[in-house]
mmCIF file of C-alpha atoms in Angstrom:
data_model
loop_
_atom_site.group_PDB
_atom_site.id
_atom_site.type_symbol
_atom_site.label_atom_id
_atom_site.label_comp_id
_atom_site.label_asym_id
_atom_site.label_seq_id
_atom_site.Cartn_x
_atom_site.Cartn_y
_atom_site.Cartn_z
ATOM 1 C CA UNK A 1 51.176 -8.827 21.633
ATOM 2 C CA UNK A 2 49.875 -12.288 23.519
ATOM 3 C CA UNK A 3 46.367 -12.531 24.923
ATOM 4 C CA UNK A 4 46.404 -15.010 27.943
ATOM 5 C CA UNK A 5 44.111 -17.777 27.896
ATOM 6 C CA UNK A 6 42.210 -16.236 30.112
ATOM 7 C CA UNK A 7 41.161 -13.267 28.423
ATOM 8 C CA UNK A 8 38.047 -12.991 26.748
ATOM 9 C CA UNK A 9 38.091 -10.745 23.197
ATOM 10 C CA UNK A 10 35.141 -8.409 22.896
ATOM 11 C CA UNK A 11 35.351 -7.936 18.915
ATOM 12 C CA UNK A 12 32.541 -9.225 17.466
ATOM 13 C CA UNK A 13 33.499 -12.582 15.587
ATOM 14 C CA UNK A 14 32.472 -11.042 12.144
ATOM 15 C CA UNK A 15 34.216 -7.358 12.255
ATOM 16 C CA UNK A 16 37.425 -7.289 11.259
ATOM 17 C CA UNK A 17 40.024 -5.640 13.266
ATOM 18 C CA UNK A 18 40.183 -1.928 11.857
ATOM 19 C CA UNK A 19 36.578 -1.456 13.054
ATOM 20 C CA UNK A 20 34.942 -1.566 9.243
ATOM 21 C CA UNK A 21 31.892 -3.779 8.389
ATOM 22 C CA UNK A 22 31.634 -6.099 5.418
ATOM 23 C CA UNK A 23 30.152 -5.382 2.487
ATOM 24 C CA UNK A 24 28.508 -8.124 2.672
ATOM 25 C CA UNK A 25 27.004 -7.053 5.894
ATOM 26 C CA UNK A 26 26.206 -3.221 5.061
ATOM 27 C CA UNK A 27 24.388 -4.909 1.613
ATOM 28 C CA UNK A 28 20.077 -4.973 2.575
ATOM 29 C CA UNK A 29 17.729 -5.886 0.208
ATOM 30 C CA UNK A 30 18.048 -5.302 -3.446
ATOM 31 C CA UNK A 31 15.403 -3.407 -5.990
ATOM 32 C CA UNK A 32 14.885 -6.956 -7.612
ATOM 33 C CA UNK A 33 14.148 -8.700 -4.007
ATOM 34 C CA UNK A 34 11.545 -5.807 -3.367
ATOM 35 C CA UNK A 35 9.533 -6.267 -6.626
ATOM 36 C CA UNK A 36 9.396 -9.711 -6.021
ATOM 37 C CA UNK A 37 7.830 -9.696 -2.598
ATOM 38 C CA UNK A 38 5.821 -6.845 -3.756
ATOM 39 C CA UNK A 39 4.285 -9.054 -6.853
ATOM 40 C CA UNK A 40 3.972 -11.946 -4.118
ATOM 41 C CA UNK A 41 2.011 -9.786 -2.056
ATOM 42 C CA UNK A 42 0.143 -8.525 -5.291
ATOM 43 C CA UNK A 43 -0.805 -12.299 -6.515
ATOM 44 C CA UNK A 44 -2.111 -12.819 -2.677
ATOM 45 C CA UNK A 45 -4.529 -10.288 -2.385
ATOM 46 C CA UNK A 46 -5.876 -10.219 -6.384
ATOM 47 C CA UNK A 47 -6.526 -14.362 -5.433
ATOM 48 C CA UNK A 48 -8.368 -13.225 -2.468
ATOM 49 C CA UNK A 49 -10.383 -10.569 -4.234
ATOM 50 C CA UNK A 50 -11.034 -12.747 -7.523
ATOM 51 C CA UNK A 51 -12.295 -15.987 -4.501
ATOM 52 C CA UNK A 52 -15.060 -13.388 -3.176
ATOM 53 C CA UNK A 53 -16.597 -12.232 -5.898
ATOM 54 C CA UNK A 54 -15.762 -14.898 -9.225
ATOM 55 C CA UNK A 55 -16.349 -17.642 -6.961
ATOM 56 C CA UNK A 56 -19.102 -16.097 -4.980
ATOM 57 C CA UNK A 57 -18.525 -17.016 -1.289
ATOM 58 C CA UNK A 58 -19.155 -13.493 -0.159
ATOM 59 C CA UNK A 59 -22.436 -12.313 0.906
ATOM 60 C CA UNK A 60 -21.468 -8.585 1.076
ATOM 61 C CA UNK A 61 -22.607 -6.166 -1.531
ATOM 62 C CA UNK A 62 -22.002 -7.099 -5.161
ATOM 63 C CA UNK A 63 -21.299 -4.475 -7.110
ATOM 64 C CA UNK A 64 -21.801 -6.021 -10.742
ATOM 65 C CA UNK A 65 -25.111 -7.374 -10.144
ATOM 66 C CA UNK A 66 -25.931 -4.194 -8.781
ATOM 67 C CA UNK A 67 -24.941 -2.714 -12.008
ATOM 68 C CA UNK A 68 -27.001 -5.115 -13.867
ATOM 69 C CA UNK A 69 -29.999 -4.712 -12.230
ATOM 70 C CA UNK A 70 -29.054 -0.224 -12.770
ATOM 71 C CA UNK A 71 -28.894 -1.102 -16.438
ATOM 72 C CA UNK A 72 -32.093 -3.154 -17.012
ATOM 73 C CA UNK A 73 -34.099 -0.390 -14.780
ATOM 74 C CA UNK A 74 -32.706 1.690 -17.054
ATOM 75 C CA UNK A 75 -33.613 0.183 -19.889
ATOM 76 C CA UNK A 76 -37.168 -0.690 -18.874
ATOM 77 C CA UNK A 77 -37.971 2.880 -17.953
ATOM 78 C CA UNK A 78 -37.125 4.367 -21.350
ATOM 79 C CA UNK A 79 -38.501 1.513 -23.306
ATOM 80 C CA UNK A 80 -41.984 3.206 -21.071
ATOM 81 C CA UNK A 81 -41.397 6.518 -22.456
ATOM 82 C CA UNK A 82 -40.939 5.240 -25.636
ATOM 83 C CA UNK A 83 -43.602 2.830 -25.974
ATOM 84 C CA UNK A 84 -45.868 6.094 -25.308
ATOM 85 C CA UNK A 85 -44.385 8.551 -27.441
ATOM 86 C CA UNK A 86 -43.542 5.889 -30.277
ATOM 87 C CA UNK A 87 -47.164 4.121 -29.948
ATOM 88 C CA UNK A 88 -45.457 1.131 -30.099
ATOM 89 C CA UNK A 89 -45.548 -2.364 -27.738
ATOM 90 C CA UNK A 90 -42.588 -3.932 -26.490
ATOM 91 C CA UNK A 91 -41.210 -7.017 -25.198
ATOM 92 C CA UNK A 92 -38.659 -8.313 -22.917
ATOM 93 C CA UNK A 93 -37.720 -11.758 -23.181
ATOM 94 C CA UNK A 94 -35.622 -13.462 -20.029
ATOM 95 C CA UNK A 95 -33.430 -16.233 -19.815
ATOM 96 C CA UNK A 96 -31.452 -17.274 -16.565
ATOM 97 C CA UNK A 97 -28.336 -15.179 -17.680
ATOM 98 C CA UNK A 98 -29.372 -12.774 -20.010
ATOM 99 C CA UNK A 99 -32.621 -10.886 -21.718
ATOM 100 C CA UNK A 100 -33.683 -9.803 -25.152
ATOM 101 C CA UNK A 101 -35.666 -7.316 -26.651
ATOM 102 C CA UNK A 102 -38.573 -7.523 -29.174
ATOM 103 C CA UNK A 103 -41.304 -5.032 -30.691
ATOM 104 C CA UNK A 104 -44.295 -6.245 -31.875
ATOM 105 C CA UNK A 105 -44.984 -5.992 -35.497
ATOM 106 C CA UNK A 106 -48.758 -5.531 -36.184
ATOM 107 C CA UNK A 107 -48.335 -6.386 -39.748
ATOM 108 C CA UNK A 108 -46.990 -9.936 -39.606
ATOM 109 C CA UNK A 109 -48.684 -10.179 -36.136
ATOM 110 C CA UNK A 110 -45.311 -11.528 -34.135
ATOM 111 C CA UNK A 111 -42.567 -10.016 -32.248
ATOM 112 C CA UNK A 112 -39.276 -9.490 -33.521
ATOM 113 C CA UNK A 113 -35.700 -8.061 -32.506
ATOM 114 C CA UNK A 114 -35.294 -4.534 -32.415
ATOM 115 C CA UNK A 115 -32.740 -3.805 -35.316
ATOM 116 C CA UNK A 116 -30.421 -1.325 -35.493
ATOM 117 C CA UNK A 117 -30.698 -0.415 -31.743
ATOM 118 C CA UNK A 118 -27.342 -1.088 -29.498
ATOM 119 C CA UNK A 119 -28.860 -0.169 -26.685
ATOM 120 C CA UNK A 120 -31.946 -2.925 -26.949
ATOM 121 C CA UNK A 121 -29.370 -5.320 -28.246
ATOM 122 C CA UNK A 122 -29.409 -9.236 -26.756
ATOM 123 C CA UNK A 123 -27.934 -8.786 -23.185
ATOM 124 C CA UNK A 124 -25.340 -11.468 -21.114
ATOM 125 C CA UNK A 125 -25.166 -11.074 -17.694
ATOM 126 C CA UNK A 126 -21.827 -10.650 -15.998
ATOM 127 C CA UNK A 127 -19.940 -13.620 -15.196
ATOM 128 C CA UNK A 128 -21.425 -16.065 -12.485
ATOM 129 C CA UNK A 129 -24.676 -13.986 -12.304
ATOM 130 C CA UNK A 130 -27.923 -15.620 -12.992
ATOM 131 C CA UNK A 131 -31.511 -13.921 -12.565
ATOM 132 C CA UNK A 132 -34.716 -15.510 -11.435
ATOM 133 C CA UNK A 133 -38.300 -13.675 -13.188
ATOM 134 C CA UNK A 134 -41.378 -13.781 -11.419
ATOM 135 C CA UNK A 135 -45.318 -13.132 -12.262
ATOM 136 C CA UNK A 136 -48.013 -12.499 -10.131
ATOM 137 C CA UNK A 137 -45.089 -13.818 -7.050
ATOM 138 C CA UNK A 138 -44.384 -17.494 -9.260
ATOM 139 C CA UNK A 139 -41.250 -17.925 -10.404
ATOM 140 C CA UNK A 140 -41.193 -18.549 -14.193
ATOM 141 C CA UNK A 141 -39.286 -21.194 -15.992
ATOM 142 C CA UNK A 142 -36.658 -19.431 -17.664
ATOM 143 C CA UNK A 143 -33.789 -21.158 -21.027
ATOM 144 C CA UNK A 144 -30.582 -21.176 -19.464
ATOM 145 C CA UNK A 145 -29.342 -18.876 -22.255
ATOM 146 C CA UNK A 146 -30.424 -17.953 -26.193
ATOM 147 C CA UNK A 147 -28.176 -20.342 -27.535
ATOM 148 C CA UNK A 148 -29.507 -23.105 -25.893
ATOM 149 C CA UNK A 149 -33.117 -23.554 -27.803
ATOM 150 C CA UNK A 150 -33.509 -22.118 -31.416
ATOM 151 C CA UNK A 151 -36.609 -19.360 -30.706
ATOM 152 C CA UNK A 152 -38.997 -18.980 -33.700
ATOM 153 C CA UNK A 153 -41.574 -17.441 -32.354
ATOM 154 C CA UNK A 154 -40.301 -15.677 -29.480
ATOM 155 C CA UNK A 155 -43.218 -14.899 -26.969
ATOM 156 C CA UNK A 156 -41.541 -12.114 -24.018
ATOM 157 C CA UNK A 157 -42.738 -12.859 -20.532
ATOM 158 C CA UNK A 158 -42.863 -8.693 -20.049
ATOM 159 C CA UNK A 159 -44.607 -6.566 -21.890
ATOM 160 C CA UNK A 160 -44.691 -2.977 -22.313
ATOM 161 C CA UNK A 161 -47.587 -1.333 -24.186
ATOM 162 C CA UNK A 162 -48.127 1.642 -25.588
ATOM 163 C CA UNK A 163 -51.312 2.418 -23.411
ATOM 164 C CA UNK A 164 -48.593 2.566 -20.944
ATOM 165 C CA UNK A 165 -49.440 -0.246 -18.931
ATOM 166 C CA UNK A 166 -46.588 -2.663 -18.389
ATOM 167 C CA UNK A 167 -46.674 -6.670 -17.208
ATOM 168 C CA UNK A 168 -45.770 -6.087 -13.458
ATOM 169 C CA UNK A 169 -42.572 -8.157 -12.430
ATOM 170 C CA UNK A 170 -40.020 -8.904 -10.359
ATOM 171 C CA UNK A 171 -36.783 -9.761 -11.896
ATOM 172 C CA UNK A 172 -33.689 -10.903 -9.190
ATOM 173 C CA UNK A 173 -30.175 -10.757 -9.608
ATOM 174 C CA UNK A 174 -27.528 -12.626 -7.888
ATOM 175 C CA UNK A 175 -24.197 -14.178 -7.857
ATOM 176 C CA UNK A 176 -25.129 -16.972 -6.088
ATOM 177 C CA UNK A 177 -28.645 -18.460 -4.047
ATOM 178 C CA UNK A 178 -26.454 -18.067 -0.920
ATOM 179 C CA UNK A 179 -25.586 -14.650 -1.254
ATOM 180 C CA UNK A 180 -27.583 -11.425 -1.785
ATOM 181 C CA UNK A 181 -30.526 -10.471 -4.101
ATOM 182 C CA UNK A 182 -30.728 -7.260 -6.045
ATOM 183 C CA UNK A 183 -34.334 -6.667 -7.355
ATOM 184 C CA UNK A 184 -36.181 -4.717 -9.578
ATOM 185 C CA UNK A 185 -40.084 -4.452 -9.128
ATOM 186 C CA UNK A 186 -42.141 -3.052 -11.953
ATOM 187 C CA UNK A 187 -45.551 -1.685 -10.998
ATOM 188 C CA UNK A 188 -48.456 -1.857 -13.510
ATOM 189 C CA UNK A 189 -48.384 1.558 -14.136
ATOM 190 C CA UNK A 190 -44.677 1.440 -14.782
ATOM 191 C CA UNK A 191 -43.417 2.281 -11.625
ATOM 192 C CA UNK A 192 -39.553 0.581 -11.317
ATOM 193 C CA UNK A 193 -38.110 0.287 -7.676
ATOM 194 C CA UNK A 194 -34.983 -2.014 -7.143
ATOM 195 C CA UNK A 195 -34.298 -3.216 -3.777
ATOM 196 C CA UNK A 196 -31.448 -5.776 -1.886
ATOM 197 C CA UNK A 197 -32.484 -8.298 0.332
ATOM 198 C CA UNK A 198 -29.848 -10.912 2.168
ATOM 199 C CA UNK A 199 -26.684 -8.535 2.338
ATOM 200 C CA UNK A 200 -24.360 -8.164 5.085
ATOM 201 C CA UNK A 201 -23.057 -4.983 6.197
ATOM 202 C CA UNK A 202 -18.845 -4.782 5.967
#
């Protein structure tokens, strides 16, 4: 049958005339197409994170130096108990990205390393984290690291003594001199508070 030139077809240019659609037009995305924009969005957001707290732009709450400032509380409070109960003097020895600890030996009249001890083992920071030591509210030069002077005769900038009294301190954390601080203040008496300063809320 004719159509006359005047009549205008209301079939849709790409259906066919029995009414069915294409294959190619039922067809939506594929598995394969979906894991891809998936990883995509994956690579996005894991750049973002990494950018914030690697790199250190962000001044929220940072939850590794946190950590590291938890650990050396921790550490500091039982070497306390156990200078007491042990009668024996330690020493902590800082550098800008790490500490190490010593006991004194009263027989050769120096400190050395505590051996055999995992817990009281040298100690590295977290990546990009540096920490700032001071006495009596100075800042105290600090080696960037053990490996970068050889140490004979170590001499700790902290000590903690068996008569209980301990070298008061304040020992700072950060990612960056931008960002936020986490602290840890020792009291003479051995008293170990840690507090945040320059943090914004989320």
């Amino acid at each position: 049958m004719q159509t006359s030139a005047t009549r205008i077809s209301n079939r849709p240019p790409n259906r066919p005339s029995n009414g069915r659609i294409t294959a190619a037009a039922q067809r939506g995305f594929s598995l394969l197409e979906l894991l891809v924009v998936v990883a995509i969005i994956g690579i996005i957001a894991g750049a973002v994170i990494l950018s914030a707290s690697v790199v250190g732009v962000s001044r929220y709450r940072d939850q590794y130096a946190e950590q590291e400032t938890q650990r050396l509380r921790s550490i500091v409070d039982l070497l306390h108990e156990e200078s007491l109960m042990q009668t024996r003097d330690y020493g902590v020895m800082f550098t800008e990205t790490g500490y190490r600890f010593y006991v004194y030996d009263y027989k050769t009249l120096k400190w050395t390393e505590v051996a055999g001890d995992k817990v009281l083992k040298q100690h590295a920071l977290g990546p990009q984290l540096n920490l700032v030591l001071a006495l009596d509210d100075r800042d105290v030069p600090l080696l960037p690291d053990f490996d970068s002077k050889e140490i004979k005769n170590p001499e700790p900038q902290v000590m903690l003594l068996s008569s209980g009294e301990i070298t008061p301190f304040r020992a700072s954390i950060y990612r960056n001199h931008e960002g936020g601080h986490y602290i840890l203040t020792a009291a003479p008496d051995g008293g170990l508070e840690i507090t945040e300063d320059g943090f914004s809320e989320r």
